[in-house]
Amino acid sequence: MSNQLIIEKGQQYVMNTYGRFPIAPVKGQGCYVWDADGKEYLDFLGGIAVCVLGHCDPRLQKVIQEQAARLWHISNLYWIEPQVELAEKLVKLSGLGKAFFCNSGAEANEAAIKLARKYFYRQQQTEKYQIISFKDSFHGRTLSTVAATGQEKYHEGFAPLPEGFLHARFNDIDSVKSLLNEHTAAIMVEPIQGEGGIHPAAPEFLKELRLICSQNDLLLIFDEVQCGMGRSGEVFAYQTYDVLPDIVTLAKGLGGGFPIGAMVASDRAASGFAPGDHASTFGGNPLATAVANQTVDIISRPAFLEQVQRMSHALQRELESINDQRIVSVRGRGLMLGVEFNQQVNELIKICMEKGLLLIGAGANVVRWVPPLIITDQELRQAMAIFTQALKEWK
Ligand SMILES: Cc1ncc(COP(=O)(O)O)c(C=O)c1O
């Protein structure tokens, strides 16, 4: 099918939940994709921070093929070898105690919210059920994760939302303290806010959240669905801050493009769940966990993470050297950078796409840079050439 035909059929048959760009990529290799009409694009959004190893990595392909010939799905009624291996890896890398697997970021956060409530319930502290999260956060599209998300536009029309979610101001510890009360169970935060505009937490802010949680017997939940899995230059973004949460949630990059989510918790927090408390039919299935094992093996190598840091500095340098009066700031960590402009960026992103560079916004005024973690100097130069040319044509 051509781009046009795919789009026409899509408009007729696919539910209208996304504002989509008018192309249909059908093939990918490394950092490049091709649409149905054969046009090539340099993909610098990587499926929105998902394709950490680019498209169709041969090592992941091999694992999928081998596992597809062995066992796809069996059920969590039984022990699943690649799931157990992945849990061991994530536990050892994270410094936490136990892993639960699911299929998406929203589901991982939903699990974390349920675990926080059940943990206090088991201790007969049923009054502790509130979660403090943050303005401009994004935690997913299920009803509870929408309630946790601190952006009104995602709440509109879905009332009544589940109770027990309060929103403090990000990087403002006094605003957190003012919301603490006898019902507080947990604080949930993205160490680097993604959808809300690429806002890294201030190091002292995360340290103070840790202190507040330890002093008040609360659980600290880090949502690393977007900023985790090597994107920050460390496996977990919290390792760049030297602050350990009680629970961390993952998805996006974990499967290198294969759908999988995870919640990893300290042994203490994980003790909140007993058999029957939480489950997911597909969660941790052999195929997804086999791919995630390979992805985690690759992205956790010191040389890989050093290269992410090197490319992060290179990209940051390039973005900071752009001479355009409309740029307000360049910020972020690792290969999760944002360029904020003093106007909306939709049109700029469209121009980049027409010129063969795929990018995405974060909030109305920020261009988000979350490319595959394998970008090369040559790909970086090509992206910057297109971006600076697009800026010249952007009104
Ligand atoms: C920080 C964060 N949490 C949760 C989610 C939801 O993940 P999913 O779309 O896999 O449910 C996202 C998605 O963008 C995210 O960026």
Coordinates of N, CA and C in Angstrom, one line a residue, residues 171-173 200-212 241 243 333:
N171 N 10.4 20.0 41.7 CA 11.6 20.7 42.2 C 11.3 21.8 43.3
D172 N 10.2 21.6 44.0 CA 9.8 22.5 45.1 C 9.5 21.7 46.3
I173 N 10.5 21.5 47.2 CA 10.3 20.6 48.3 C 9.3 21.1 49.3
P200 N 14.7 17.9 34.2 CA 15.4 17.1 35.1 C 15.2 17.5 36.5
A201 N 15.1 16.6 37.5 CA 14.9 16.9 38.9 C 16.3 17.5 39.3
A202 N 16.2 18.5 40.2 CA 17.4 19.1 40.8 C 17.9 18.0 41.7
P203 N 19.3 17.8 41.8 CA 19.8 16.7 42.6 C 19.4 16.8 44.1
E204 N 19.4 18.0 44.6 CA 19.0 18.1 46.0 C 17.5 17.8 46.2
F205 N 16.7 18.0 45.2 CA 15.3 17.7 45.3 C 15.0 16.2 45.5
L206 N 15.7 15.4 44.7 CA 15.5 14.0 44.8 C 16.1 13.5 46.1
K207 N 17.2 14.1 46.6 CA 17.8 13.6 47.9 C 16.8 14.0 49.0
E208 N 16.2 15.2 48.9 CA 15.2 15.5 50.0 C 14.0 14.7 49.9
L209 N 13.5 14.3 48.7 CA 12.4 13.4 48.7 C 12.7 12.1 49.3
R210 N 13.9 11.6 49.1 CA 14.4 10.3 49.7 C 14.3 10.5 51.3
L211 N 14.8 11.6 51.7 CA 14.8 11.9 53.2 C 13.4 11.9 53.8
I212 N 12.5 12.6 53.1 CA 11.2 12.8 53.6 C 10.5 11.4 53.6
Y241 N 21.9 10.5 40.0 CA 21.6 11.3 41.2 C 22.1 10.7 42.5
V243 N 20.5 8.4 44.3 CA 19.4 8.3 45.2 C 18.7 7.0 44.9
R333 N 19.3 15.3 30.3 CA 20.5 14.5 30.7 C 20.6 13.4 29.7

